[in-house]
CSV table of N, CA and C in Angstrom, one decimal:
chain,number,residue,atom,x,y,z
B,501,UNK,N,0.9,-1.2,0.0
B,501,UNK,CA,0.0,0.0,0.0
B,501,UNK,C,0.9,1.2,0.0
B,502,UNK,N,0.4,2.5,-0.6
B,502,UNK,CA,0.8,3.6,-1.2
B,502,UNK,C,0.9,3.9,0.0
B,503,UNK,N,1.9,5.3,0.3
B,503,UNK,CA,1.6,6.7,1.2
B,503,UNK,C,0.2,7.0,0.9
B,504,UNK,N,0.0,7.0,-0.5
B,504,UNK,CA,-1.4,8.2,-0.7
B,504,UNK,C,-2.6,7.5,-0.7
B,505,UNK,N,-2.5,5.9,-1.2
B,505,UNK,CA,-4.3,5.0,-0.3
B,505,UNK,C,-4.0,5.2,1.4
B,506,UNK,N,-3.2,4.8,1.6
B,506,UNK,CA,-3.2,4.7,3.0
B,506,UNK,C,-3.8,5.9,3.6
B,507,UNK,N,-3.6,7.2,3.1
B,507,UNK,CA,-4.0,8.7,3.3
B,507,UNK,C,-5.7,8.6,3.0
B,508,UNK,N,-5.6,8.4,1.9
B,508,UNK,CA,-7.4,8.1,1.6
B,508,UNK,C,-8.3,7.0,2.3
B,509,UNK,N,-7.3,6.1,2.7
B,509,UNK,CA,-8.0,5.2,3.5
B,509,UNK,C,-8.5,5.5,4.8
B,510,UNK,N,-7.6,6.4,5.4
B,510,UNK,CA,-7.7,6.6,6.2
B,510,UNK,C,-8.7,8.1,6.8
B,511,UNK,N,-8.5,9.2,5.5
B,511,UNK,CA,-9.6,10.2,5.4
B,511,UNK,C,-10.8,9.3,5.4
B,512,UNK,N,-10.7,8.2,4.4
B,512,UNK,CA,-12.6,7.6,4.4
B,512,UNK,C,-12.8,7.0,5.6
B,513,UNK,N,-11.9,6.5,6.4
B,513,UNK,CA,-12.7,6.2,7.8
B,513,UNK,C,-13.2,7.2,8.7
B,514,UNK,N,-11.5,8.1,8.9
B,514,UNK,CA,-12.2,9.4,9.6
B,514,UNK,C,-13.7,9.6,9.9
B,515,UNK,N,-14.2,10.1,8.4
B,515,UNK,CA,-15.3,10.7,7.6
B,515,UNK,C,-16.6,10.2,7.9
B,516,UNK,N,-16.2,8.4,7.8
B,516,UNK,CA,-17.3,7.7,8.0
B,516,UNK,C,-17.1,7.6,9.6
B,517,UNK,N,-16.5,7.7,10.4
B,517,UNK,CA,-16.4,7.8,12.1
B,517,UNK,C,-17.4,8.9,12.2
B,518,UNK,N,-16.9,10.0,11.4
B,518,UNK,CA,-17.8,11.6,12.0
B,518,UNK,C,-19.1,11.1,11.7
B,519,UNK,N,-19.6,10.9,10.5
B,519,UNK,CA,-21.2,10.7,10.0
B,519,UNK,C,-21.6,9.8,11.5
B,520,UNK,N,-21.1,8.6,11.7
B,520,UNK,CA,-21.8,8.1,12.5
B,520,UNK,C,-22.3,8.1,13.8
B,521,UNK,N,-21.1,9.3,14.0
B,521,UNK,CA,-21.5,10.1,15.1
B,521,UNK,C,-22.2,10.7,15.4
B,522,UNK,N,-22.7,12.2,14.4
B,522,UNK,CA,-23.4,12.7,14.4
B,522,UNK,C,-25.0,12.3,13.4
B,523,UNK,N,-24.6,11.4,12.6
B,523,UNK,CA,-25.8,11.4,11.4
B,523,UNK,C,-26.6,9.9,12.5
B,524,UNK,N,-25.8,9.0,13.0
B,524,UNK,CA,-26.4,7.8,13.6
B,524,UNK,C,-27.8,8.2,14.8
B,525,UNK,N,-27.7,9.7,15.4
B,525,UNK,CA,-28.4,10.0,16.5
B,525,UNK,C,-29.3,11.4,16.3
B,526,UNK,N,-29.5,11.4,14.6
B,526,UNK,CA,-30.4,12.3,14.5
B,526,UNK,C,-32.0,12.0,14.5
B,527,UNK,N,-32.7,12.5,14.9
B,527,UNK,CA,-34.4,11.7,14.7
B,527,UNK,C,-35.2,12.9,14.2
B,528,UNK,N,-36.2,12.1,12.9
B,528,UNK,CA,-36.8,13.2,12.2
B,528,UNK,C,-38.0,12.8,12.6
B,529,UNK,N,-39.0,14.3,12.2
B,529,UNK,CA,-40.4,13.8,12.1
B,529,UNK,C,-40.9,14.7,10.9
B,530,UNK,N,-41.4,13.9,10.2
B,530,UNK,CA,-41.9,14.8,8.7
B,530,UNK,C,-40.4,15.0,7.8
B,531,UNK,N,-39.8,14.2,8.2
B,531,UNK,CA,-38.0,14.4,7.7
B,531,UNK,C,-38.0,15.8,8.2
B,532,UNK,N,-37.7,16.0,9.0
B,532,UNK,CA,-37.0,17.6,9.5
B,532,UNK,C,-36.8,17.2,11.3
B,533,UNK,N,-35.5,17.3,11.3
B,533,UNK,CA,-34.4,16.7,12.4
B,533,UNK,C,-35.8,17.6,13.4
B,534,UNK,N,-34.9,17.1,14.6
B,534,UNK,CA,-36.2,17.3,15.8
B,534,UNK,C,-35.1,18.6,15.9
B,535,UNK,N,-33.6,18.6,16.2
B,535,UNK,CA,-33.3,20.3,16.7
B,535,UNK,C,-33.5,21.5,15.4
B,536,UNK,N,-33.8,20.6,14.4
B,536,UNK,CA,-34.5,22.2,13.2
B,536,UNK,C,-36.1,22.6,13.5
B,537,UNK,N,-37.2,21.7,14.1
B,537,UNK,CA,-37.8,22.1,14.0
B,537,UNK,C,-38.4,23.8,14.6
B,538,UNK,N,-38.6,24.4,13.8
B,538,UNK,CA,-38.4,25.7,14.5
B,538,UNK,C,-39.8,26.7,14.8
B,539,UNK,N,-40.7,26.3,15.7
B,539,UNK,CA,-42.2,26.5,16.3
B,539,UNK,C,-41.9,26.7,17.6
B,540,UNK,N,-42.6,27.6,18.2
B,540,UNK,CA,-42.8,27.7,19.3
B,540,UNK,C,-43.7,26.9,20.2
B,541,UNK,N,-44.6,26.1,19.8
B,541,UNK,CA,-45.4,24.8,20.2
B,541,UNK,C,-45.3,23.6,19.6
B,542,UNK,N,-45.3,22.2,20.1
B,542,UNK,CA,-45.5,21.1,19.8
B,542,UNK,C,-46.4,20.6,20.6
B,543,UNK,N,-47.2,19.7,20.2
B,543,UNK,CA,-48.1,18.6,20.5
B,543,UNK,C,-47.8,17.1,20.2
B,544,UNK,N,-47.4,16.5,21.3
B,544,UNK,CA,-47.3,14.9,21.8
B,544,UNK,C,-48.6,14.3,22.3
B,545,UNK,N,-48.7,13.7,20.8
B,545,UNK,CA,-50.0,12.9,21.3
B,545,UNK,C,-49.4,10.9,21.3
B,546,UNK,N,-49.8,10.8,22.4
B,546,UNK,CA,-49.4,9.2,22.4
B,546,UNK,C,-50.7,8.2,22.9
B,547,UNK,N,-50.5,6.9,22.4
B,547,UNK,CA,-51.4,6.0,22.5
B,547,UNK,C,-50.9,4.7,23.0
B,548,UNK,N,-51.8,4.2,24.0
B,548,UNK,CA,-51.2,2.8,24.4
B,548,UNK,C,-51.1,1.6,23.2
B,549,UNK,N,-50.2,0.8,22.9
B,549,UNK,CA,-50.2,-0.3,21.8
B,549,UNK,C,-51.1,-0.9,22.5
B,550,UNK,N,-52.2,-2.1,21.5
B,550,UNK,CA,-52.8,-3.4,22.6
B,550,UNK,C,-51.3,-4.5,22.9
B,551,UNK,N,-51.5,-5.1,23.6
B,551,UNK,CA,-50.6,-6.3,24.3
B,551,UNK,C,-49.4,-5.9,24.1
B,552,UNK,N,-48.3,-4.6,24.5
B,552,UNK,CA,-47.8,-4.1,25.0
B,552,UNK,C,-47.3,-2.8,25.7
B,553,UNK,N,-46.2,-2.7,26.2
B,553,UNK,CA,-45.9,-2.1,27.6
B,553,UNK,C,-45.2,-0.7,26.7
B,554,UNK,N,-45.1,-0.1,25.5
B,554,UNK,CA,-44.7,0.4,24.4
B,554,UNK,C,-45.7,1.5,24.0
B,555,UNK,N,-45.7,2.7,23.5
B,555,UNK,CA,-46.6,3.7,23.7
B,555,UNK,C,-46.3,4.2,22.2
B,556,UNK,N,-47.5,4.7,21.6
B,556,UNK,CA,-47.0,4.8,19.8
B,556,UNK,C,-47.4,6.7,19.9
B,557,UNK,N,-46.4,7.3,19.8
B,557,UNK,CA,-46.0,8.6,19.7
B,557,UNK,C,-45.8,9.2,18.4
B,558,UNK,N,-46.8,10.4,18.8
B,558,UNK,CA,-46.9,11.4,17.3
B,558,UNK,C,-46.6,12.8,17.5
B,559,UNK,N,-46.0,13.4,16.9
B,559,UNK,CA,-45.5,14.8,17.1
B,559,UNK,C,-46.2,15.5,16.3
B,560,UNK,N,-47.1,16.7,16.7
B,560,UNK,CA,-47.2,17.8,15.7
B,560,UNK,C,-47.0,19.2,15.7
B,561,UNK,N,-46.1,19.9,15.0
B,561,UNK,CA,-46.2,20.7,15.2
B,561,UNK,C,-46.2,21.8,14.1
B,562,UNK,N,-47.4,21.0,13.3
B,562,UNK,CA,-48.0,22.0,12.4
B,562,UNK,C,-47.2,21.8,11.0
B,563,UNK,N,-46.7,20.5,10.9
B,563,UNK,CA,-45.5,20.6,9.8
B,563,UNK,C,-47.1,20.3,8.4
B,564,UNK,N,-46.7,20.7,7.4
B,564,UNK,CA,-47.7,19.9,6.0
B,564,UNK,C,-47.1,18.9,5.3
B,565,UNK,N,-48.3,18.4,5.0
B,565,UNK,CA,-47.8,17.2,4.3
B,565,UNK,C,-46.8,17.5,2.8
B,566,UNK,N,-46.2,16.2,2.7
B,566,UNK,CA,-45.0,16.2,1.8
B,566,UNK,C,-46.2,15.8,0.8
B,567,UNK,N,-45.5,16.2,-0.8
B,567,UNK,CA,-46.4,15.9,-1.8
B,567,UNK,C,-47.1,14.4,-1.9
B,568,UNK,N,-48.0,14.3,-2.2
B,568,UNK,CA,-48.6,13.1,-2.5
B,568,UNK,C,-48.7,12.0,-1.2
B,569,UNK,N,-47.9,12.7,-0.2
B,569,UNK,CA,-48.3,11.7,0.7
B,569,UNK,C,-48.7,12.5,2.6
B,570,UNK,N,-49.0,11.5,3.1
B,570,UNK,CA,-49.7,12.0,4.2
B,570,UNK,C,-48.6,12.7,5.1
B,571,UNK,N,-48.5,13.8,6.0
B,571,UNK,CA,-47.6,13.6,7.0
B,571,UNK,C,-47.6,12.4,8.1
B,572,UNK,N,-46.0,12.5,8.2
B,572,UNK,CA,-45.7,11.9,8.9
B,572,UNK,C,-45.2,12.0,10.5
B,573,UNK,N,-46.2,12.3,11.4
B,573,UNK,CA,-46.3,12.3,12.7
B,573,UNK,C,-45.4,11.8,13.8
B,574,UNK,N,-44.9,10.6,13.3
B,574,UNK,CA,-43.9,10.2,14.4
B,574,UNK,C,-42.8,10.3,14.0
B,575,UNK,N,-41.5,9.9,15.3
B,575,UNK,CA,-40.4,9.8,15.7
B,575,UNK,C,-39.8,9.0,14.5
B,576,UNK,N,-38.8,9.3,13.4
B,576,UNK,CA,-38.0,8.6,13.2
B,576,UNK,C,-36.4,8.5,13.2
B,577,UNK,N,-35.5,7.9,13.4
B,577,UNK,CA,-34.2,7.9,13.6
B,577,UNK,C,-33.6,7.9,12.0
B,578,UNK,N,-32.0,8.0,12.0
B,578,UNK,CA,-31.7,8.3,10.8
B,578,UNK,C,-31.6,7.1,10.0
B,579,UNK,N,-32.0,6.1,10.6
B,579,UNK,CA,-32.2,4.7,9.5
B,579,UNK,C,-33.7,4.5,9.0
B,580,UNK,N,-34.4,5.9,9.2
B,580,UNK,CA,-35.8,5.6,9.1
B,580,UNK,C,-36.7,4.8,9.8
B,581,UNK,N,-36.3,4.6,10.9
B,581,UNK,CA,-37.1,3.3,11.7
B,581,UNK,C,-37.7,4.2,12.7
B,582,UNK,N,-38.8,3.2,12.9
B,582,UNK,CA,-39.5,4.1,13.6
B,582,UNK,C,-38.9,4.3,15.4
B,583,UNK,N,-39.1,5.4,15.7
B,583,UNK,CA,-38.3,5.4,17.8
B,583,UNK,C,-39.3,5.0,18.7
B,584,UNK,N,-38.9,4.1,19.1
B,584,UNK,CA,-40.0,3.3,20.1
B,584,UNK,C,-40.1,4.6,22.1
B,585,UNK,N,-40.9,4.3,22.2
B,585,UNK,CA,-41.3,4.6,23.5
B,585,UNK,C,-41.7,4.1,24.2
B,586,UNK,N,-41.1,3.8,25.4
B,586,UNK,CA,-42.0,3.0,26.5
B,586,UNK,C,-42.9,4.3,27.1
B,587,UNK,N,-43.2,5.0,27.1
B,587,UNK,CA,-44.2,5.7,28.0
B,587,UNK,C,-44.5,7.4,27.3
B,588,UNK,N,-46.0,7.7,27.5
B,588,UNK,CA,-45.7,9.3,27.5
B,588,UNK,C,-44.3,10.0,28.4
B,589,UNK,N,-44.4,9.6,29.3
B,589,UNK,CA,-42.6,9.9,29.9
B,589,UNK,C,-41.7,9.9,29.6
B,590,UNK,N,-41.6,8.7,29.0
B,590,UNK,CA,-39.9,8.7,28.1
B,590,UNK,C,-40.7,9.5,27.1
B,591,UNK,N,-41.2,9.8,26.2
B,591,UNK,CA,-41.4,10.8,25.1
B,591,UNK,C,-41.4,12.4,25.7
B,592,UNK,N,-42.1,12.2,26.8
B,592,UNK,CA,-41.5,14.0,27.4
B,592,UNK,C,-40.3,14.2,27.8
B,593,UNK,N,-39.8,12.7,28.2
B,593,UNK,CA,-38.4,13.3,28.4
B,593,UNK,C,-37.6,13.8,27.4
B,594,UNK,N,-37.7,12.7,26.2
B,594,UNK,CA,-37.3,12.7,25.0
B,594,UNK,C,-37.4,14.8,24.6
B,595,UNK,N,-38.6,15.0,24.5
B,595,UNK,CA,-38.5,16.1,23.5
B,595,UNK,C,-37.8,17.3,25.1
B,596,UNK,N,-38.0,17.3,26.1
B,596,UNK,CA,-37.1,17.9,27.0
B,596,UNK,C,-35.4,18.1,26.6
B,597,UNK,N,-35.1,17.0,26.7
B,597,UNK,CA,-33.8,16.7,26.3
B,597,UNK,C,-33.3,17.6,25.0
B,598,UNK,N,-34.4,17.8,23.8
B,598,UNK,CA,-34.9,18.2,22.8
B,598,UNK,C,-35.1,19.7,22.6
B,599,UNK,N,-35.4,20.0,24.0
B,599,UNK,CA,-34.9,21.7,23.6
B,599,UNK,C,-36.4,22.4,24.2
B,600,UNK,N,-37.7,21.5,24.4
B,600,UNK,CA,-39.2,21.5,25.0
B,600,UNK,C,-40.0,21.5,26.2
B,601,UNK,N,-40.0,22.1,26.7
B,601,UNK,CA,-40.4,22.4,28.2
B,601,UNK,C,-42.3,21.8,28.6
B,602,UNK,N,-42.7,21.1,29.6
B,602,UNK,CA,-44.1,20.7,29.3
B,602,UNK,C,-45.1,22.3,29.7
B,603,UNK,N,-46.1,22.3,29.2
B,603,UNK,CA,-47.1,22.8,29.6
B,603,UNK,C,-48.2,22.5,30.4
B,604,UNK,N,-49.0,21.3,29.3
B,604,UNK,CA,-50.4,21.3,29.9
B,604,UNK,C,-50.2,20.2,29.2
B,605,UNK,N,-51.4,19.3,29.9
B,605,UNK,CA,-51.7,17.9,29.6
B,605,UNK,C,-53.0,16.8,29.7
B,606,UNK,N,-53.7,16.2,29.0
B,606,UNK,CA,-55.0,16.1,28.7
B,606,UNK,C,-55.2,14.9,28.3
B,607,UNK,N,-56.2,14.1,28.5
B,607,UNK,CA,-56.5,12.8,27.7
B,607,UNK,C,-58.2,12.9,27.1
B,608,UNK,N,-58.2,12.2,26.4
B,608,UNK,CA,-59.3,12.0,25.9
B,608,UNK,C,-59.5,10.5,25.4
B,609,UNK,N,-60.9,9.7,25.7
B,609,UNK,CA,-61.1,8.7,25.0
B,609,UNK,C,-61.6,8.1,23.9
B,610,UNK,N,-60.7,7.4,23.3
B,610,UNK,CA,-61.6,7.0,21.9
B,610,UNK,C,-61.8,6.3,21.3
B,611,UNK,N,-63.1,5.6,21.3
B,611,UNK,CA,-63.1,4.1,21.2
B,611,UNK,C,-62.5,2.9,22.5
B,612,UNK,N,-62.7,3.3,23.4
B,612,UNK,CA,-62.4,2.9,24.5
B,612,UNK,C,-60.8,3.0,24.8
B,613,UNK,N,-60.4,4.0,24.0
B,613,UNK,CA,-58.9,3.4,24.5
B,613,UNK,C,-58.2,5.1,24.6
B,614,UNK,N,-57.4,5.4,25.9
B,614,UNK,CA,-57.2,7.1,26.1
B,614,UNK,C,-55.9,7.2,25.3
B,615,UNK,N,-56.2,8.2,24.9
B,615,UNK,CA,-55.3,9.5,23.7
B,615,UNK,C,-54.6,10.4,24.6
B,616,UNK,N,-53.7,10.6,24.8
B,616,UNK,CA,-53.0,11.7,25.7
B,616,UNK,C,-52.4,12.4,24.8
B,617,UNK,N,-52.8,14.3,25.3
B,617,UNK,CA,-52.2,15.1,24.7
B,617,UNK,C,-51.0,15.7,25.2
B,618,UNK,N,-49.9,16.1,25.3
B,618,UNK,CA,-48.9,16.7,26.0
B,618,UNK,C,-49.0,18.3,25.4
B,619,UNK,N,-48.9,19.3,25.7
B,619,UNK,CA,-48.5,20.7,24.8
B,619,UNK,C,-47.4,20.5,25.5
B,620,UNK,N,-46.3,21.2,24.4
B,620,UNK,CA,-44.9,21.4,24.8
B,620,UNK,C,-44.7,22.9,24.3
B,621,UNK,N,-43.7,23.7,25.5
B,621,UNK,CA,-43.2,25.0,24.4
B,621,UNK,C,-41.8,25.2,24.4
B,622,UNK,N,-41.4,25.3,23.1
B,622,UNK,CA,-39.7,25.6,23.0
B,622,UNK,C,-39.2,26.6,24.5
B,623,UNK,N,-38.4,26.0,25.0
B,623,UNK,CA,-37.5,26.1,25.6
B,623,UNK,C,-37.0,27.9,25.4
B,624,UNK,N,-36.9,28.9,26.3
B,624,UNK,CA,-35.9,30.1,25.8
B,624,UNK,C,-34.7,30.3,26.6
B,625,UNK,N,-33.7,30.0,25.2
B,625,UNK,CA,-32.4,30.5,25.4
B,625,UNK,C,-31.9,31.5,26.5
């Protein structure tokens, strides 16, 4: 091996170390990273799964739908998969961590089964 692969070998790992650092722990919703979203309100609405302990979490905060297709509400990570929750708590914590302070909070039932709303407001600097 060359001086100069060894150099490029070694820039493409670098490179690929940084991305996975930072690109591995990004999470979108509606594809737009959770620290770009830029609103002064969000709404965390979550739902219990049937037969488990796992909570199915939707974020909105007013984003529109992408062409031709529906928005997309929940949590995804940068492999597109969806972010699991064990609780409205771990998801408050989650968007806390996130830059989101709680407000107020509410349930409603539907179809026998309760809807929790969270209001969240951006955090000030």
């Amino acid at each position: 091996m060359t001086i100069i692969q060894f150099k490029k070998i070694t820039l493409f790992s670098l490179l690929l170390f940084a991305y996975s650092i930072t690109g591995a722990t990004a999470q979108t919703v509606n594809d737009v990273p959770i620290s770009e979203i830029n609103v002064e309100y969000i709404q965390i609405v979550g739902t219990s799964r049937l037969f488990s302990n796992k909570a199915t979490i939707e974020i909105d905060f007013g984003q529109r739908n992408k062409a031709l297709v529906l928005k997309d509400t929940q949590v995804r990570d940068s492999d597109n998969k969806l972010v699991e929750f064990n609780s409205m708590i771990d998801a408050l914590n989650f968007m806390s961590a996130n830059g989101y302070e709680f407000v107020q909070a509410f349930a409603i039932t539907v179809n026998n089964q309760n809807v929790y709303h969270y209001l969240m407001k951006k955090k000030k600097a």
